[in-house]
Each structure stands twice: as structure tokens, then as C-alpha cells.
Tab-separated table of C-alpha atoms in Angstrom:
chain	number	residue	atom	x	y	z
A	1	UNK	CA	-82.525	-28.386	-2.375
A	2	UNK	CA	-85.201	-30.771	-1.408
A	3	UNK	CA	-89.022	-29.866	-2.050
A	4	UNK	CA	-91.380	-30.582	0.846
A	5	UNK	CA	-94.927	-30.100	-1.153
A	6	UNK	CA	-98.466	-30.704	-0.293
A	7	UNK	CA	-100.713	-32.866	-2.915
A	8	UNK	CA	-104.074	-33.955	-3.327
A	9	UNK	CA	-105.373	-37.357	-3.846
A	10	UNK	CA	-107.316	-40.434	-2.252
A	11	UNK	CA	-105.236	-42.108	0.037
A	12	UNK	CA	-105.173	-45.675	-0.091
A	13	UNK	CA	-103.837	-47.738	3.553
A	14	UNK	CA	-102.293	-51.048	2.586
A	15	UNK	CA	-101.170	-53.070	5.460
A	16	UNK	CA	-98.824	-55.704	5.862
A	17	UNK	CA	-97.207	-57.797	8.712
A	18	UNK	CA	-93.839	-56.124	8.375
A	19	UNK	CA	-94.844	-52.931	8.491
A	20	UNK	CA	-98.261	-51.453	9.582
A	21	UNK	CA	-96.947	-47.744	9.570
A	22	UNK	CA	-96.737	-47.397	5.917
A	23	UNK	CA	-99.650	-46.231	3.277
A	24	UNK	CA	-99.194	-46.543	-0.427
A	25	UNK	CA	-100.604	-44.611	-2.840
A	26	UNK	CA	-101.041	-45.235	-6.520
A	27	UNK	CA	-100.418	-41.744	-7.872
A	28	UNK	CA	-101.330	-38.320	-8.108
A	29	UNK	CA	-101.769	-36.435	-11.359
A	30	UNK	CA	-99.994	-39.613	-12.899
A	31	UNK	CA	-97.227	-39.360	-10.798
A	32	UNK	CA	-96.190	-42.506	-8.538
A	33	UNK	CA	-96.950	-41.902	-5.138
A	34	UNK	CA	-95.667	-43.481	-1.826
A	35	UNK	CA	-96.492	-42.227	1.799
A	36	UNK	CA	-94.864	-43.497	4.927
A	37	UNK	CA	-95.935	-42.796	8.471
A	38	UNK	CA	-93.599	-42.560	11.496
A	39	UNK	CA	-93.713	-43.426	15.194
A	40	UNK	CA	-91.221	-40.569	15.986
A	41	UNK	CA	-91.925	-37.258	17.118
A	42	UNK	CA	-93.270	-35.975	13.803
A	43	UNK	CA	-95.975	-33.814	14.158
A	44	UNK	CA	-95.665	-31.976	10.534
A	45	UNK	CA	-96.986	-33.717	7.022
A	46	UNK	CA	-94.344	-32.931	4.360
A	47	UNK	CA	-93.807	-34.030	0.686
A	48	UNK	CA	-90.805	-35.034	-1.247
A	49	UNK	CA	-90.409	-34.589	-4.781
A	50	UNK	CA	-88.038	-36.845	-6.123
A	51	UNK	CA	-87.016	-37.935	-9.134
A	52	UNK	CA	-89.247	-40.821	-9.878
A	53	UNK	CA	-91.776	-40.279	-6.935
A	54	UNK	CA	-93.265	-38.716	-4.611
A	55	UNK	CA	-92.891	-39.651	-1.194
A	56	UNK	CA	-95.027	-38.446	1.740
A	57	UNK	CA	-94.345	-38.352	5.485
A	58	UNK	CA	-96.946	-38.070	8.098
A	59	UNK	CA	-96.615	-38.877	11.712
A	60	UNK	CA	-98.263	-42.018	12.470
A	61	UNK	CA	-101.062	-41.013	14.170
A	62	UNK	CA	-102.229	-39.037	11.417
A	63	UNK	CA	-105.843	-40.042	9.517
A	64	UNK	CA	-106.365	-40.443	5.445
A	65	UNK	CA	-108.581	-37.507	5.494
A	66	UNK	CA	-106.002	-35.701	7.839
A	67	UNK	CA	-103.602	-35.931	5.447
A	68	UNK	CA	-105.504	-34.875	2.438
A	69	UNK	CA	-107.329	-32.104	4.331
A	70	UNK	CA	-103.547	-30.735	5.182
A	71	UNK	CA	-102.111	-31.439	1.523
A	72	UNK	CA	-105.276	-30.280	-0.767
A	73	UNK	CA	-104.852	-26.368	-0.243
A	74	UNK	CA	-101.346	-26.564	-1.780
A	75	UNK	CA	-102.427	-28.559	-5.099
A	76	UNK	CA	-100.790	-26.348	-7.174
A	77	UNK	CA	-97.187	-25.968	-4.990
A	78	UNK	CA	-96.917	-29.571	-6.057
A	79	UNK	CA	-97.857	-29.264	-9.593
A	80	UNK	CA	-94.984	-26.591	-10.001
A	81	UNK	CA	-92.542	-29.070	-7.800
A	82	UNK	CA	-93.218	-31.774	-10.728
A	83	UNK	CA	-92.736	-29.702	-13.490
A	84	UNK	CA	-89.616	-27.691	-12.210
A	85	UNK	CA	-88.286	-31.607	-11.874
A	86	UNK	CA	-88.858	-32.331	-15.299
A	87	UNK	CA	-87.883	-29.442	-17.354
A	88	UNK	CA	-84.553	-29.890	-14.844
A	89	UNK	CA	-84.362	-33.383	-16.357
A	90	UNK	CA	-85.366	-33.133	-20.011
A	91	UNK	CA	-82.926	-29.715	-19.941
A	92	UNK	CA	-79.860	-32.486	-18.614
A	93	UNK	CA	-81.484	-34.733	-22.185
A	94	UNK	CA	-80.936	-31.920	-24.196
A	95	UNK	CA	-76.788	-32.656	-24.526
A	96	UNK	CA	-77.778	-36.536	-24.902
A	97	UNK	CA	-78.409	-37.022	-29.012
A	98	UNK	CA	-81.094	-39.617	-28.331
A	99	UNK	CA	-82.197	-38.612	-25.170
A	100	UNK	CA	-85.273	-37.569	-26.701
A	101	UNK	CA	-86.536	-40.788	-27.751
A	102	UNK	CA	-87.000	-41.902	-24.044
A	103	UNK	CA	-90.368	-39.899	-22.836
A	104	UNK	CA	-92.072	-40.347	-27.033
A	105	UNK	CA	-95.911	-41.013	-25.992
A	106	UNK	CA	-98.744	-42.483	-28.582
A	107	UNK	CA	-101.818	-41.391	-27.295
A	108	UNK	CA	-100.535	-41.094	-23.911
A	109	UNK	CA	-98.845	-44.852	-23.777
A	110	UNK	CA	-94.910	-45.266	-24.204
A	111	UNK	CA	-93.657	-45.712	-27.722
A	112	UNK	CA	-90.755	-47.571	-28.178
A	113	UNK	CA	-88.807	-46.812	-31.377
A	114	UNK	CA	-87.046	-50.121	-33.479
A	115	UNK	CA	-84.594	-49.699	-35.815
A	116	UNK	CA	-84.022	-51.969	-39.149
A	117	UNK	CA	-80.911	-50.248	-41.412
A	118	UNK	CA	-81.461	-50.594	-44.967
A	119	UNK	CA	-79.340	-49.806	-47.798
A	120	UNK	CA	-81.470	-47.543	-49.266
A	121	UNK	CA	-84.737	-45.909	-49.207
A	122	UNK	CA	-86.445	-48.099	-51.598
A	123	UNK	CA	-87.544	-50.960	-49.240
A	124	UNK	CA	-87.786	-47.685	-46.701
A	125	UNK	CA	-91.249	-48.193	-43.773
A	126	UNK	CA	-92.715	-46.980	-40.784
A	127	UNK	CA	-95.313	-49.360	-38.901
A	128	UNK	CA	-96.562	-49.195	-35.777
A	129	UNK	CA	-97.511	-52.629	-33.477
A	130	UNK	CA	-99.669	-51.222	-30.659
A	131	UNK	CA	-96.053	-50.756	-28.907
A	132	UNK	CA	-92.947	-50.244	-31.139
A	133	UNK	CA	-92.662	-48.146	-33.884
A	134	UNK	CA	-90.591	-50.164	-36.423
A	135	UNK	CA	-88.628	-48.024	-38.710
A	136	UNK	CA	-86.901	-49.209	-41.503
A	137	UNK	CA	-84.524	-46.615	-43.122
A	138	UNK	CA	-80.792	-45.951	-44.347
A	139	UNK	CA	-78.104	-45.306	-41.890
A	140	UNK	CA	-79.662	-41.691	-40.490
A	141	UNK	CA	-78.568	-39.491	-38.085
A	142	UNK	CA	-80.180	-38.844	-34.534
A	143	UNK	CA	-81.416	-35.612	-36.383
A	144	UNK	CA	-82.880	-37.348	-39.357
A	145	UNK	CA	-84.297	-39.961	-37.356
A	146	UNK	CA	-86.066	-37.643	-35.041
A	147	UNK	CA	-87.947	-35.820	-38.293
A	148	UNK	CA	-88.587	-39.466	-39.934
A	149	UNK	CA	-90.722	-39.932	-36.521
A	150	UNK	CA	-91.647	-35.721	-36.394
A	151	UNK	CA	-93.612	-36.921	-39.903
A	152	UNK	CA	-94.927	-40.473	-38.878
A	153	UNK	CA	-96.586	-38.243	-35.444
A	154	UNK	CA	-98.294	-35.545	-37.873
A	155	UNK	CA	-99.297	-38.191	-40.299
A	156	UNK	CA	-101.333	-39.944	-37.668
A	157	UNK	CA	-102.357	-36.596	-35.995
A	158	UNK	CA	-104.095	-35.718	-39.951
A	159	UNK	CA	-105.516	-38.998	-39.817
A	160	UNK	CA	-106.918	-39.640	-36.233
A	161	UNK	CA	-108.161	-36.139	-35.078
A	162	UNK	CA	-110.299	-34.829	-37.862
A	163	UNK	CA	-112.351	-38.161	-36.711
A	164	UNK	CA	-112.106	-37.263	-33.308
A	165	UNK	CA	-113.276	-33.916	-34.008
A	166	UNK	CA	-116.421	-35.056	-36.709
A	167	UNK	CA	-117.296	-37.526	-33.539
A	168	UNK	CA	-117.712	-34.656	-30.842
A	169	UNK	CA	-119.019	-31.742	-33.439
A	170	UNK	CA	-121.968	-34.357	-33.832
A	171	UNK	CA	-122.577	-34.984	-30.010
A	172	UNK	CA	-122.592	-31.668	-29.554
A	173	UNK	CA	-124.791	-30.598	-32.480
A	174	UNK	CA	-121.726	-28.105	-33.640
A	175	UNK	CA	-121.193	-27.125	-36.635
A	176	UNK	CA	-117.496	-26.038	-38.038
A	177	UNK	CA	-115.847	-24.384	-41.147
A	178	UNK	CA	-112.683	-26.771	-41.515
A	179	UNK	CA	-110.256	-28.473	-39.619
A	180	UNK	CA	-106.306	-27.688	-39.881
A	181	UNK	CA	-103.487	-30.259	-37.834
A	182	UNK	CA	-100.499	-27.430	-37.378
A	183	UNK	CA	-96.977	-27.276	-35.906
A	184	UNK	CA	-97.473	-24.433	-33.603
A	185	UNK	CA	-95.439	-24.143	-29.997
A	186	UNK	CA	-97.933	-22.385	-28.233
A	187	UNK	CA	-101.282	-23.642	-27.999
A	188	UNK	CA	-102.777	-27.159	-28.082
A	189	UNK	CA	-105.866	-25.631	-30.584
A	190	UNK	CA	-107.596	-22.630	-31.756
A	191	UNK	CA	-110.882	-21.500	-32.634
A	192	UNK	CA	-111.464	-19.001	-35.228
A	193	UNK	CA	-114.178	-16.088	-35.384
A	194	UNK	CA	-115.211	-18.153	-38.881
A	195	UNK	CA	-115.473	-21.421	-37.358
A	196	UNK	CA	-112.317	-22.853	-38.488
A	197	UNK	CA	-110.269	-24.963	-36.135
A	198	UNK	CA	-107.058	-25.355	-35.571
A	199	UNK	CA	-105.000	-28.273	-33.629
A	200	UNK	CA	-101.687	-28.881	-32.726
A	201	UNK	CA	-100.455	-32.464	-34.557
A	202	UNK	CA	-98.783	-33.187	-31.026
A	203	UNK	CA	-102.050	-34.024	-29.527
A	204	UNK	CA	-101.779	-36.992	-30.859
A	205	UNK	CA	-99.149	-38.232	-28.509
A	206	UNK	CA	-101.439	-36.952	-25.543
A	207	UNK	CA	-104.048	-39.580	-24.033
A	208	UNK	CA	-107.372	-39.745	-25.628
A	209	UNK	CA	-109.220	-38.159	-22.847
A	210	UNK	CA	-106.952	-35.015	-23.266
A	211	UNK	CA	-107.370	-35.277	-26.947
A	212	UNK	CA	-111.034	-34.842	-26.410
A	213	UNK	CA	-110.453	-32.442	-23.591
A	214	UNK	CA	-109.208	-30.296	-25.798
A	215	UNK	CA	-111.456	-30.902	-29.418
A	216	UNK	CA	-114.626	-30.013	-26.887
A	217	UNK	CA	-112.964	-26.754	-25.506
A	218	UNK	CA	-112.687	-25.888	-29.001
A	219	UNK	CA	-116.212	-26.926	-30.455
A	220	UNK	CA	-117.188	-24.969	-27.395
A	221	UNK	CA	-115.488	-21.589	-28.716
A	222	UNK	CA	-118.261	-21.870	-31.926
A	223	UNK	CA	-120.687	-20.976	-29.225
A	224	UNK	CA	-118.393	-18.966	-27.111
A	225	UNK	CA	-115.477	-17.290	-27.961
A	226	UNK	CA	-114.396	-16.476	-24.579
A	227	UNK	CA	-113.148	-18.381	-21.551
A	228	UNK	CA	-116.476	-16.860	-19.761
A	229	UNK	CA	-118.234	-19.149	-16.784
A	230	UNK	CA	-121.199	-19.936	-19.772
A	231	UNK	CA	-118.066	-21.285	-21.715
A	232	UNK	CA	-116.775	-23.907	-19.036
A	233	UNK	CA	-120.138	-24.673	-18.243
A	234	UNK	CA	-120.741	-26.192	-21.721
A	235	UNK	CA	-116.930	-27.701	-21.925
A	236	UNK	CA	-118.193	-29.432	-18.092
A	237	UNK	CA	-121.568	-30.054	-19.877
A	238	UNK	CA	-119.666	-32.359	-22.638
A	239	UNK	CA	-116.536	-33.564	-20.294
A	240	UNK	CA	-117.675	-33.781	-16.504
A	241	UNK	CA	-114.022	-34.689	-15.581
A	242	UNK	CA	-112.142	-32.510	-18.028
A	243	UNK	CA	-109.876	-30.682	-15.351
A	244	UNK	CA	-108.130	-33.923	-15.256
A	245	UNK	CA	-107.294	-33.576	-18.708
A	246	UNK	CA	-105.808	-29.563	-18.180
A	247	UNK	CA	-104.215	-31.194	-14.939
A	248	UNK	CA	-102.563	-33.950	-17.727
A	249	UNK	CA	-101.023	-30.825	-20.385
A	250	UNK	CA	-99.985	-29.239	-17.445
A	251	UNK	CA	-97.562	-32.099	-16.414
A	252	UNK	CA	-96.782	-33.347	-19.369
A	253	UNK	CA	-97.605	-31.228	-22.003
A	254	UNK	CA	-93.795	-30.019	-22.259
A	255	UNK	CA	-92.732	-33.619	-22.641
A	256	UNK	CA	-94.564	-33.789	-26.364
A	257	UNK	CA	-91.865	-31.213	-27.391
A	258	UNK	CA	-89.313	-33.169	-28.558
């Protein structure tokens, strides 16, 4: 069953002198986009969600702000479309044993995993090159491999977001109890009624604007510990743009669960 779902984002034209009747769009949400006009009889604007895009059809008299002013009320029909798609495809992974090591993220960028085989666990390393994670281990099993880089992900979460976390608490003139990086399954952090904060070590895979997305909502929590309009008025205060980050987790927070 195909899903015909409206979006919202700028529309970009891009002309050419093959074809005139087609606009391209970047992406939405961080999903590739594509729309394409028609000079048939279309009088509808629909919205397929496919696989590895999403593709947009509008008749070809239809205006930029046309098509956004039809597809904006249904933002978050589309945002369900994507992730129905890709719990569908990481649920196909599941009987693959290294499925799981094609969507691993680094602060929201790809990370490519190398393998080096060594005879034992003397010479044994993990390093990191801004793109590949070189591992250099015994003959290991899909299983074992996946905890070697489970480990290497919470070792750089205990490392990197305390920092992150120090860095906002002193823009914001906050003041916190003490920092834990957790396995949980359920939230991306927590605030505690004694000022200790919690954060899930899978943030760390996340983009750094979600990463801070989510250490302000927290720091905000010391001040209010509620989700009242006074609370996302200082979390918009600190992070203008922040819904873009809650847009991100929504997308591809279930991705980080590997």
C-alpha cells in the first residue's frame, strides 16, 4: 500500500532545458526530497513515501507556496509515513546478523566500522579517523562485535557530554548536582528533583544540535520541573530552533537502538 502524505518544507524550482516541469527539493526533516509537476489533468497534490525518498506530485500549474500551503497542515501524517517505513525496514535487518552496522551514526554522521583480526587481545584497539572506526580484535562474533562498539559509543558518550553539559550549565547560569551517562530505553535524559542529571550514552550518536537540544531541556528542568509554557519558553530562550532537534529524535531516534 502506497502512502500519499503531505509535508512541509521550502520548495526549491530548479530548471533545466529537458525538463521545465520538474522541482527538486533538498529534503525535509533530513529526508531526500524530489517533486515533479505534470501537464496532465492532475488537479490533486499527493506525496509518496518511498523507500529512499520522497517524491511529490503536483499538477503543473501549481505555485511553491501552493504546494506548501496544501502540504503544511499534514506535517505530522508524513512524519508517521517515515517512521512506519523505517521500523518496516530495520524490523526486515533484524534476521540479517550485521544488518545493524549499516544505519551506526557518530554525532549524527555515518560511521563506517573496519575490521583488523588479530590473534589475540594483546595488540587489541579501537580508533576512530573522523570516518571509520578501526577495530582491531580476535576473530569475534557479530554479537561480540556489536558490544566491542556498544562500549567504544558509551566511552565517548562519558567523555564528550559531561563537557557538553559544563558548556551549557554555564551559558545558562545553571547550576547541577552531578551528571550520570546511562543505558536506559526510554528517555534521551532526566532531570531529578535534586538536580542530578541523567543522559542516555546514545546521544552521542545523535547530531550535536540534538545533543544540545536535549542537555538545555534538561538544565531547563533545574528551573522547571514541568513541561509548562514558562518551561519551553526558556528551552526556546537557549535554542531558538530546537523543534528541529525533537523533529530529528523523532525520525531517527529509533535508529540509535541497535
Amino acid at each position: 500500500m502506497k502512502d500519499f502524505l503531505p509535508y512541509r518544507f521550502g520548495c526549491v524550482p530548479v530548471h533545466s532545458s529537458k525538463n521545465r516541469n520538474k522541482l527538486t527539493i533538498q529534503s525535509f526533516k533530513g529526508f531526500p526530497v524530489r517533486v515533479q509537476t505534470s501537464t496532465r489533468r492532475r488537479k490533486t497534490i499527493t506525496i509518496k513515501v518511498l523507500e529512499t525518498e520522497i517524491v511529490v506530485q503536483a499538477p503543473h500549474t501549481a505555485s511553491t507556496e501552493e504546494i506548501e500551503k496544501a502540504l503544511q497542515k499534514h506535517n505530522n501524517w508524513i512524519l508517521s509515513a517515515i517512521e512506519e517505513r523505517q521500523s518496516s525496514q530495520h524490523g526486515s535487518e533484524a534476521q540479517d546478523d550485521d544488518g545493524w552496522r549499516r544505519h551506526l551514526l557518530y554525532q549524527g554522521n555515518p560511521l563506517v566500522l573496519n575490521l583488523h583480526r588479530r590473534d589475540s587481545f594483546r595488540n587489541a584497539s579501537m580508533k576512530y579517523d573522523g570516518h571509520r572506526l578501526h577495530i582491531s580484535v580476535p576473530q569475534s562474533s557479530e554479537h561480540e562485535l556489536k558490544l566491542y562498539v556498544t562500549e567504544w559509543f558509551k566511552y565517548e558518550a562519558r567523555e564528550r557530554l559531561p563537557h557538553r553539559v559544563e558548556s551549557w550549565a554555564k551559558r545558562l547560569g545553571a547550576s547541577y548536582a552531578k551528571i550520570r551517562i546511562k543505558d536506559v530505553s526510554s528517555r534521551w535524559g532526566s532531570c531529578s528533583t535534586k538536580g542530578n542529571l541523567n543522559f542516555n550514552w546514545r546521544l552521542i550518536c545523535a547530531p550535536e544540535s540534538v545533543q544540545d537540544y536535549v542537555v538545555v531541556h534538561e538544565l531547563c528542568h533545574l528551573w522547571e520541573m514541568n513541561h509548562s509554557k514558562r518551561f519551553w519558553t526558556l528551552v526556546s530562550q537557549a535554542l531558538p530552533e530546537y523543534k528541529a532537534a525533537q523533529t530529528w529524535l523523532k525520525i531517527h531516534g529509533k535508529s540509535l537502538y541497535f
